Amino acid sequence: MQTLIFFLFLTSGVVAQKLTKQEAIRLTLENNFGILIATNDIQIASNNKNILNSGYLPNVTGDAAAVYNRDNIEAQFANGETNILNGAESDRYNAAVNLNYTLFDGLGRWYNYKRLKEQYNLTELQARETIENTILQLFTVYFEIARLTENVAILKETLQISEERITRSNYQFEYGQNTKLDVLNAQVDVANDSINLINTKQLLVNTKRDLNLIVNNDLTKTFEVDTTINFVNRLQIDGFLEKSFENNVRILRNQSNIKINEYDLKVSKSGYLPTIGLTGTYGWNKNNNNAAAFLATLTSDGLSASVNLSWNLFDGGRTITEIKNAKIALETQEIQQEQLEQEVKRDIANALGNYENRLKVYEIQQQNVVTNQNNFERSKERFNLGQITSIEFRQAQINLIQAQTNKTLAKYDAKLAELQLLQLTGQLLNIEF
């Protein structure tokens, strides 16, 4: 028994720094792997919607070339004279800057640019959904640590009471007031309480590692959590419920997908219209001719420009097929929107029902603790007076432990149900924790 108590003392550890809810959120937003990846996705979407990726800027290319010739030439002139050149050298040089710009492409470029902007909005909504899910995961683990922390305190108090029973039972046995069986029963209860405490402490350590993983912290770092719970005012929740469809991230995300499909349809329709382009070139040329040429050197430079129109009168039905498929995709997205609204409506109703139910359970469990605490105090008095057996006293103690742990569980279950409801109404990131 002394070894067991010494082990409990060692595993209790030193006083750790408290990790508040606000600090846990800050660490999660800054370090969580999933959120970091979502942030990078936003950056990519931001780059994609930039003017540099819009197609509105011209293409400018540069060309340059150099050609060297060494020829054997036999040149016969009109007067009958012949000129033979062996190893006649000549070279040519040219350079040009070319510009290509699409003046009009049937508005396909315009709608594609708007599509990229909407894709950025969608990526932000996806990142927000990732953050909401991560915050909910964070507090699921955070509140589990809080629950286990409170349970450890309950079990420590229980073990202390059981150890006092052993002392009392030994005194009573020495003075002939009870049997050895009462002492053995007290020792068994101490052993069971010690095992429960050890197991709960180990579970608490494991759960703290889970939280360290979420916040991307050193897995061995220890800390304490805040066990106080504040519930959101019901009037506030009613206000959130009224605007749930305007703020629910799943609905907003699907609405963004509908806009993207609308732009896809318009991009496809742009295939019916012509394309007007502008090309321009500034070039420089220099020829150094051999002796057989009329001119020894020829140098030129100049600017040229042209406007061209291209109209694909028939592309084998590709544009028609794209438009048909884009219309079907848009219709599918709108159907999914109706389905999603029904699902969200159901989920909110279920979440609200669960929240209200768990609040009632929590209220009942609070009263149940008061009742069992009074029962235990009276049982303890009667046990000290020898009016009830150790078995009856132990049962009162077990009932109190069960009531206390049930109340702790009900408290955090109710808070998690509230957070799930707030997520569905789109307000999870807008409240004070």
PDB file of C-alpha atoms in Angstrom, residues 99-309:
ATOM      1  CA  LEU A  99       3.664  41.196 -79.217  1.00  0.00           C
ATOM      2  CA  ASN A 100       0.438  39.189 -79.279  1.00  0.00           C
ATOM      3  CA  TYR A 101      -2.679  40.464 -77.564  1.00  0.00           C
ATOM      4  CA  THR A 102      -6.246  39.214 -77.599  1.00  0.00           C
ATOM      5  CA  LEU A 103      -8.601  42.151 -77.918  1.00  0.00           C
ATOM      6  CA  PHE A 104     -11.793  40.097 -77.700  1.00  0.00           C
ATOM      7  CA  ASP A 105     -12.406  36.386 -77.153  1.00  0.00           C
ATOM      8  CA  GLY A 106     -16.182  36.210 -76.816  1.00  0.00           C
ATOM      9  CA  LEU A 107     -16.007  37.274 -73.128  1.00  0.00           C
ATOM     10  CA  GLY A 108     -14.558  33.893 -72.184  1.00  0.00           C
ATOM     11  CA  ARG A 109     -11.559  35.539 -70.590  1.00  0.00           C
ATOM     12  CA  TRP A 110     -13.806  37.885 -68.550  1.00  0.00           C
ATOM     13  CA  TYR A 111     -15.953  35.100 -67.135  1.00  0.00           C
ATOM     14  CA  ASN A 112     -12.954  32.904 -66.466  1.00  0.00           C
ATOM     15  CA  TYR A 113     -11.389  35.772 -64.479  1.00  0.00           C
ATOM     16  CA  LYS A 114     -14.582  36.103 -62.421  1.00  0.00           C
ATOM     17  CA  ARG A 115     -14.561  32.341 -61.954  1.00  0.00           C
ATOM     18  CA  LEU A 116     -11.046  32.501 -60.509  1.00  0.00           C
ATOM     19  CA  LYS A 117     -12.171  35.183 -58.055  1.00  0.00           C
ATOM     20  CA  GLU A 118     -15.097  33.017 -56.977  1.00  0.00           C
ATOM     21  CA  GLN A 119     -12.734  30.055 -56.670  1.00  0.00           C
ATOM     22  CA  TYR A 120     -10.745  32.163 -54.214  1.00  0.00           C
ATOM     23  CA  ASN A 121     -13.910  32.811 -52.192  1.00  0.00           C
ATOM     24  CA  LEU A 122     -14.638  29.089 -52.226  1.00  0.00           C
ATOM     25  CA  THR A 123     -11.133  28.303 -50.995  1.00  0.00           C
ATOM     26  CA  GLU A 124     -11.597  30.778 -48.131  1.00  0.00           C
ATOM     27  CA  LEU A 125     -14.859  29.051 -47.191  1.00  0.00           C
ATOM     28  CA  GLN A 126     -13.133  25.662 -47.321  1.00  0.00           C
ATOM     29  CA  ALA A 127     -10.403  27.009 -45.058  1.00  0.00           C
ATOM     30  CA  ARG A 128     -13.033  28.385 -42.687  1.00  0.00           C
ATOM     31  CA  GLU A 129     -14.688  24.960 -42.586  1.00  0.00           C
ATOM     32  CA  THR A 130     -11.318  23.384 -41.811  1.00  0.00           C
ATOM     33  CA  ILE A 131     -10.767  25.889 -38.993  1.00  0.00           C
ATOM     34  CA  GLU A 132     -14.251  25.282 -37.565  1.00  0.00           C
ATOM     35  CA  ASN A 133     -13.775  21.496 -37.606  1.00  0.00           C
ATOM     36  CA  THR A 134     -10.334  21.853 -36.033  1.00  0.00           C
ATOM     37  CA  ILE A 135     -11.593  24.171 -33.288  1.00  0.00           C
ATOM     38  CA  LEU A 136     -14.406  21.731 -32.542  1.00  0.00           C
ATOM     39  CA  GLN A 137     -11.872  18.907 -32.419  1.00  0.00           C
ATOM     40  CA  LEU A 138      -9.676  21.043 -30.163  1.00  0.00           C
ATOM     41  CA  PHE A 139     -12.409  21.595 -27.602  1.00  0.00           C
ATOM     42  CA  THR A 140     -13.564  17.997 -27.749  1.00  0.00           C
ATOM     43  CA  VAL A 141     -10.099  17.055 -26.496  1.00  0.00           C
ATOM     44  CA  TYR A 142      -9.721  20.144 -24.263  1.00  0.00           C
ATOM     45  CA  PHE A 143     -12.971  19.416 -22.430  1.00  0.00           C
ATOM     46  CA  GLU A 144     -12.059  15.741 -22.130  1.00  0.00           C
ATOM     47  CA  ILE A 145      -8.883  16.830 -20.336  1.00  0.00           C
ATOM     48  CA  ALA A 146     -10.978  19.091 -18.109  1.00  0.00           C
ATOM     49  CA  ARG A 147     -13.375  16.231 -17.339  1.00  0.00           C
ATOM     50  CA  LEU A 148     -10.542  13.843 -16.503  1.00  0.00           C
ATOM     51  CA  THR A 149      -8.879  16.540 -14.374  1.00  0.00           C
ATOM     52  CA  GLU A 150     -12.044  16.891 -12.300  1.00  0.00           C
ATOM     53  CA  ASN A 151     -12.380  13.116 -12.105  1.00  0.00           C
ATOM     54  CA  VAL A 152      -8.819  12.837 -10.797  1.00  0.00           C
ATOM     55  CA  ALA A 153      -9.691  15.307  -8.033  1.00  0.00           C
ATOM     56  CA  ILE A 154     -12.830  13.291  -7.188  1.00  0.00           C
ATOM     57  CA  LEU A 155     -10.902  10.021  -7.097  1.00  0.00           C
ATOM     58  CA  LYS A 156      -8.149  11.551  -4.941  1.00  0.00           C
ATOM     59  CA  GLU A 157     -10.739  12.615  -2.393  1.00  0.00           C
ATOM     60  CA  THR A 158     -12.346   9.193  -2.595  1.00  0.00           C
ATOM     61  CA  LEU A 159      -8.995   7.491  -1.975  1.00  0.00           C
ATOM     62  CA  GLN A 160      -8.331   9.728   0.995  1.00  0.00           C
ATOM     63  CA  ILE A 161     -11.670   8.782   2.548  1.00  0.00           C
ATOM     64  CA  SER A 162     -10.991   5.079   1.912  1.00  0.00           C
ATOM     65  CA  GLU A 163      -7.559   5.353   3.551  1.00  0.00           C
ATOM     66  CA  GLU A 164      -9.179   6.989   6.591  1.00  0.00           C
ATOM     67  CA  ARG A 165     -11.531   3.989   6.685  1.00  0.00           C
ATOM     68  CA  ILE A 166      -8.577   1.634   6.945  1.00  0.00           C
ATOM     69  CA  THR A 167      -7.193   3.581   9.892  1.00  0.00           C
ATOM     70  CA  ARG A 168     -10.586   3.607  11.612  1.00  0.00           C
ATOM     71  CA  SER A 169     -11.167  -0.095  10.882  1.00  0.00           C
ATOM     72  CA  ASN A 170      -7.768  -1.019  12.317  1.00  0.00           C
ATOM     73  CA  TYR A 171      -8.512   0.917  15.518  1.00  0.00           C
ATOM     74  CA  GLN A 172     -11.927  -0.686  15.804  1.00  0.00           C
ATOM     75  CA  PHE A 173     -10.454  -4.141  15.210  1.00  0.00           C
ATOM     76  CA  GLU A 174      -7.791  -3.596  17.876  1.00  0.00           C
ATOM     77  CA  TYR A 175     -10.492  -2.667  20.386  1.00  0.00           C
ATOM     78  CA  GLY A 176     -12.755  -5.528  19.349  1.00  0.00           C
ATOM     79  CA  GLN A 177     -15.445  -3.340  17.792  1.00  0.00           C
ATOM     80  CA  ASN A 178     -15.369  -5.076  14.385  1.00  0.00           C
ATOM     81  CA  THR A 179     -13.890  -8.091  12.626  1.00  0.00           C
ATOM     82  CA  LYS A 180     -10.880  -8.559  10.436  1.00  0.00           C
ATOM     83  CA  LEU A 181     -13.304  -8.727   7.512  1.00  0.00           C
ATOM     84  CA  ASP A 182     -14.073  -5.009   7.872  1.00  0.00           C
ATOM     85  CA  VAL A 183     -10.352  -4.224   7.688  1.00  0.00           C
ATOM     86  CA  LEU A 184      -9.932  -6.402   4.615  1.00  0.00           C
ATOM     87  CA  ASN A 185     -12.938  -4.774   2.941  1.00  0.00           C
ATOM     88  CA  ALA A 186     -11.443  -1.322   3.559  1.00  0.00           C
ATOM     89  CA  GLN A 187      -8.112  -2.457   2.099  1.00  0.00           C
ATOM     90  CA  VAL A 188      -9.840  -3.826  -1.008  1.00  0.00           C
ATOM     91  CA  ASP A 189     -11.673  -0.530  -1.481  1.00  0.00           C
ATOM     92  CA  VAL A 190      -8.408   1.416  -1.168  1.00  0.00           C
ATOM     93  CA  ALA A 191      -6.804  -0.825  -3.784  1.00  0.00           C
ATOM     94  CA  ASN A 192      -9.732  -0.358  -6.173  1.00  0.00           C
ATOM     95  CA  ASP A 193      -9.769   3.407  -5.634  1.00  0.00           C
ATOM     96  CA  SER A 194      -5.995   3.556  -6.202  1.00  0.00           C
ATOM     97  CA  ILE A 195      -6.284   1.603  -9.460  1.00  0.00           C
ATOM     98  CA  ASN A 196      -9.094   3.850 -10.680  1.00  0.00           C
ATOM     99  CA  LEU A 197      -6.983   6.903  -9.893  1.00  0.00           C
ATOM    100  CA  ILE A 198      -3.892   5.499 -11.652  1.00  0.00           C
ATOM    101  CA  ASN A 199      -5.892   4.592 -14.777  1.00  0.00           C
ATOM    102  CA  THR A 200      -7.592   7.983 -14.903  1.00  0.00           C
ATOM    103  CA  LYS A 201      -4.249   9.769 -14.525  1.00  0.00           C
ATOM    104  CA  GLN A 202      -2.768   7.760 -17.385  1.00  0.00           C
ATOM    105  CA  LEU A 203      -5.788   8.502 -19.560  1.00  0.00           C
ATOM    106  CA  LEU A 204      -5.348  12.177 -18.704  1.00  0.00           C
ATOM    107  CA  VAL A 205      -1.686  12.085 -19.795  1.00  0.00           C
ATOM    108  CA  ASN A 206      -2.626  10.396 -23.084  1.00  0.00           C
ATOM    109  CA  THR A 207      -5.351  12.949 -23.788  1.00  0.00           C
ATOM    110  CA  LYS A 208      -2.924  15.808 -23.160  1.00  0.00           C
ATOM    111  CA  ARG A 209      -0.709  14.311 -25.869  1.00  0.00           C
ATOM    112  CA  ASP A 210      -3.707  14.388 -28.203  1.00  0.00           C
ATOM    113  CA  LEU A 211      -4.123  18.086 -27.497  1.00  0.00           C
ATOM    114  CA  ASN A 212      -0.415  18.751 -28.031  1.00  0.00           C
ATOM    115  CA  LEU A 213      -0.745  17.111 -31.442  1.00  0.00           C
ATOM    116  CA  ILE A 214      -3.652  19.367 -32.406  1.00  0.00           C
ATOM    117  CA  VAL A 215      -1.762  22.540 -31.441  1.00  0.00           C
ATOM    118  CA  ASN A 216       1.459  21.099 -32.929  1.00  0.00           C
ATOM    119  CA  ASN A 217       3.290  21.334 -29.622  1.00  0.00           C
ATOM    120  CA  ASP A 218       5.936  19.182 -27.956  1.00  0.00           C
ATOM    121  CA  LEU A 219       4.104  15.936 -27.168  1.00  0.00           C
ATOM    122  CA  THR A 220       5.788  15.701 -23.757  1.00  0.00           C
ATOM    123  CA  LYS A 221       4.736  19.182 -22.663  1.00  0.00           C
ATOM    124  CA  THR A 222       2.449  19.149 -19.631  1.00  0.00           C
ATOM    125  CA  PHE A 223      -0.146  21.735 -18.704  1.00  0.00           C
ATOM    126  CA  GLU A 224      -3.384  22.308 -16.835  1.00  0.00           C
ATOM    127  CA  VAL A 225      -6.649  23.388 -18.426  1.00  0.00           C
ATOM    128  CA  ASP A 226      -9.471  25.690 -17.418  1.00  0.00           C
ATOM    129  CA  THR A 227     -12.395  23.662 -16.056  1.00  0.00           C
ATOM    130  CA  THR A 228     -14.872  26.556 -15.906  1.00  0.00           C
ATOM    131  CA  ILE A 229     -17.722  26.477 -18.403  1.00  0.00           C
ATOM    132  CA  ASN A 230     -19.823  29.417 -19.547  1.00  0.00           C
ATOM    133  CA  PHE A 231     -22.866  28.795 -21.699  1.00  0.00           C
ATOM    134  CA  VAL A 232     -24.034  31.206 -24.407  1.00  0.00           C
ATOM    135  CA  ASN A 233     -27.162  33.187 -23.581  1.00  0.00           C
ATOM    136  CA  ARG A 234     -30.274  31.544 -25.013  1.00  0.00           C
ATOM    137  CA  LEU A 235     -31.483  34.796 -26.582  1.00  0.00           C
ATOM    138  CA  GLN A 236     -28.183  34.985 -28.415  1.00  0.00           C
ATOM    139  CA  ILE A 237     -28.589  31.434 -29.675  1.00  0.00           C
ATOM    140  CA  ASP A 238     -32.101  32.226 -30.919  1.00  0.00           C
ATOM    141  CA  GLY A 239     -30.633  35.113 -32.899  1.00  0.00           C
ATOM    142  CA  PHE A 240     -28.019  32.798 -34.392  1.00  0.00           C
ATOM    143  CA  LEU A 241     -30.708  30.309 -35.380  1.00  0.00           C
ATOM    144  CA  GLU A 242     -32.645  32.947 -37.310  1.00  0.00           C
ATOM    145  CA  LYS A 243     -29.637  33.643 -39.560  1.00  0.00           C
ATOM    146  CA  SER A 244     -28.250  30.118 -39.719  1.00  0.00           C
ATOM    147  CA  PHE A 245     -28.796  29.718 -43.480  1.00  0.00           C
ATOM    148  CA  GLU A 246     -26.956  32.988 -44.125  1.00  0.00           C
ATOM    149  CA  ASN A 247     -23.898  31.875 -42.142  1.00  0.00           C
ATOM    150  CA  ASN A 248     -23.694  28.075 -42.404  1.00  0.00           C
ATOM    151  CA  VAL A 249     -20.401  27.338 -44.133  1.00  0.00           C
ATOM    152  CA  ARG A 250     -21.662  24.284 -46.026  1.00  0.00           C
ATOM    153  CA  ILE A 251     -24.503  26.270 -47.585  1.00  0.00           C
ATOM    154  CA  LEU A 252     -22.180  29.166 -48.419  1.00  0.00           C
ATOM    155  CA  ARG A 253     -19.699  26.777 -49.974  1.00  0.00           C
ATOM    156  CA  ASN A 254     -22.342  25.217 -52.208  1.00  0.00           C
ATOM    157  CA  GLN A 255     -23.619  28.659 -53.226  1.00  0.00           C
ATOM    158  CA  SER A 256     -20.073  29.487 -54.298  1.00  0.00           C
ATOM    159  CA  ASN A 257     -19.972  26.288 -56.363  1.00  0.00           C
ATOM    160  CA  ILE A 258     -23.209  27.358 -58.078  1.00  0.00           C
ATOM    161  CA  LYS A 259     -21.619  30.675 -59.087  1.00  0.00           C
ATOM    162  CA  ILE A 260     -18.576  28.838 -60.436  1.00  0.00           C
ATOM    163  CA  ASN A 261     -20.840  26.586 -62.531  1.00  0.00           C
ATOM    164  CA  GLU A 262     -22.670  29.651 -63.858  1.00  0.00           C
ATOM    165  CA  TYR A 263     -19.349  31.110 -64.995  1.00  0.00           C
ATOM    166  CA  ASP A 264     -18.396  27.779 -66.571  1.00  0.00           C
ATOM    167  CA  LEU A 265     -21.588  27.923 -68.630  1.00  0.00           C
ATOM    168  CA  LYS A 266     -20.840  31.474 -69.783  1.00  0.00           C
ATOM    169  CA  VAL A 267     -17.266  30.538 -70.680  1.00  0.00           C
ATOM    170  CA  SER A 268     -18.604  27.690 -72.814  1.00  0.00           C
ATOM    171  CA  LYS A 269     -21.036  30.031 -74.607  1.00  0.00           C
ATOM    172  CA  SER A 270     -18.163  32.332 -75.514  1.00  0.00           C
ATOM    173  CA  GLY A 271     -17.154  29.695 -78.067  1.00  0.00           C
ATOM    174  CA  TYR A 272     -19.969  30.957 -80.328  1.00  0.00           C
ATOM    175  CA  LEU A 273     -18.321  34.390 -80.685  1.00  0.00           C
ATOM    176  CA  PRO A 274     -15.269  35.421 -82.730  1.00  0.00           C
ATOM    177  CA  THR A 275     -11.784  36.150 -81.446  1.00  0.00           C
ATOM    178  CA  ILE A 276     -10.050  39.400 -82.359  1.00  0.00           C
ATOM    179  CA  GLY A 277      -6.304  39.629 -81.893  1.00  0.00           C
ATOM    180  CA  LEU A 278      -3.561  42.186 -82.286  1.00  0.00           C
ATOM    181  CA  THR A 279      -0.004  41.335 -83.273  1.00  0.00           C
ATOM    182  CA  GLY A 280       2.992  43.622 -83.528  1.00  0.00           C
ATOM    183  CA  THR A 281       6.667  43.156 -84.294  1.00  0.00           C
ATOM    184  CA  TYR A 282       9.736  45.331 -84.157  1.00  0.00           C
ATOM    185  CA  GLY A 283      12.626  43.736 -86.065  1.00  0.00           C
ATOM    186  CA  TRP A 284      16.243  44.390 -87.014  1.00  0.00           C
ATOM    187  CA  ASN A 285      18.164  42.580 -89.795  1.00  0.00           C
ATOM    188  CA  LYS A 286      21.709  42.819 -91.110  1.00  0.00           C
ATOM    189  CA  ASN A 287      23.199  40.855 -94.009  1.00  0.00           C
ATOM    190  CA  ASN A 288      26.922  40.833 -94.797  1.00  0.00           C
ATOM    191  CA  ASN A 289      27.025  39.359 -98.319  1.00  0.00           C
ATOM    192  CA  ASN A 290      29.875  37.727-100.221  1.00  0.00           C
ATOM    193  CA  ALA A 291      31.565  39.252-103.271  1.00  0.00           C
ATOM    194  CA  ALA A 292      29.119  37.665-105.697  1.00  0.00           C
ATOM    195  CA  ALA A 293      26.192  39.661-104.330  1.00  0.00           C
ATOM    196  CA  PHE A 294      25.072  42.983-105.730  1.00  0.00           C
ATOM    197  CA  LEU A 295      25.079  44.585-102.252  1.00  0.00           C
ATOM    198  CA  ALA A 296      27.903  44.085 -99.817  1.00  0.00           C
ATOM    199  CA  THR A 297      25.866  44.924 -96.706  1.00  0.00           C
ATOM    200  CA  LEU A 298      22.143  45.287 -96.124  1.00  0.00           C
ATOM    201  CA  THR A 299      20.737  46.576 -92.818  1.00  0.00           C
ATOM    202  CA  SER A 300      17.044  47.119 -92.040  1.00  0.00           C
ATOM    203  CA  ASP A 301      14.793  47.682 -89.035  1.00  0.00           C
ATOM    204  CA  GLY A 302      11.116  48.503 -88.690  1.00  0.00           C
ATOM    205  CA  LEU A 303       7.763  48.028 -87.011  1.00  0.00           C
ATOM    206  CA  SER A 304       4.797  46.009 -88.257  1.00  0.00           C
ATOM    207  CA  ALA A 305       1.335  45.500 -86.777  1.00  0.00           C
ATOM    208  CA  SER A 306      -1.817  43.657 -87.739  1.00  0.00           C
ATOM    209  CA  VAL A 307      -5.321  42.966 -86.460  1.00  0.00           C
ATOM    210  CA  ASN A 308      -6.820  39.576 -87.119  1.00  0.00           C
ATOM    211  CA  LEU A 309     -10.236  38.040 -86.618  1.00  0.00           C
TER     212      LEU A 309
END
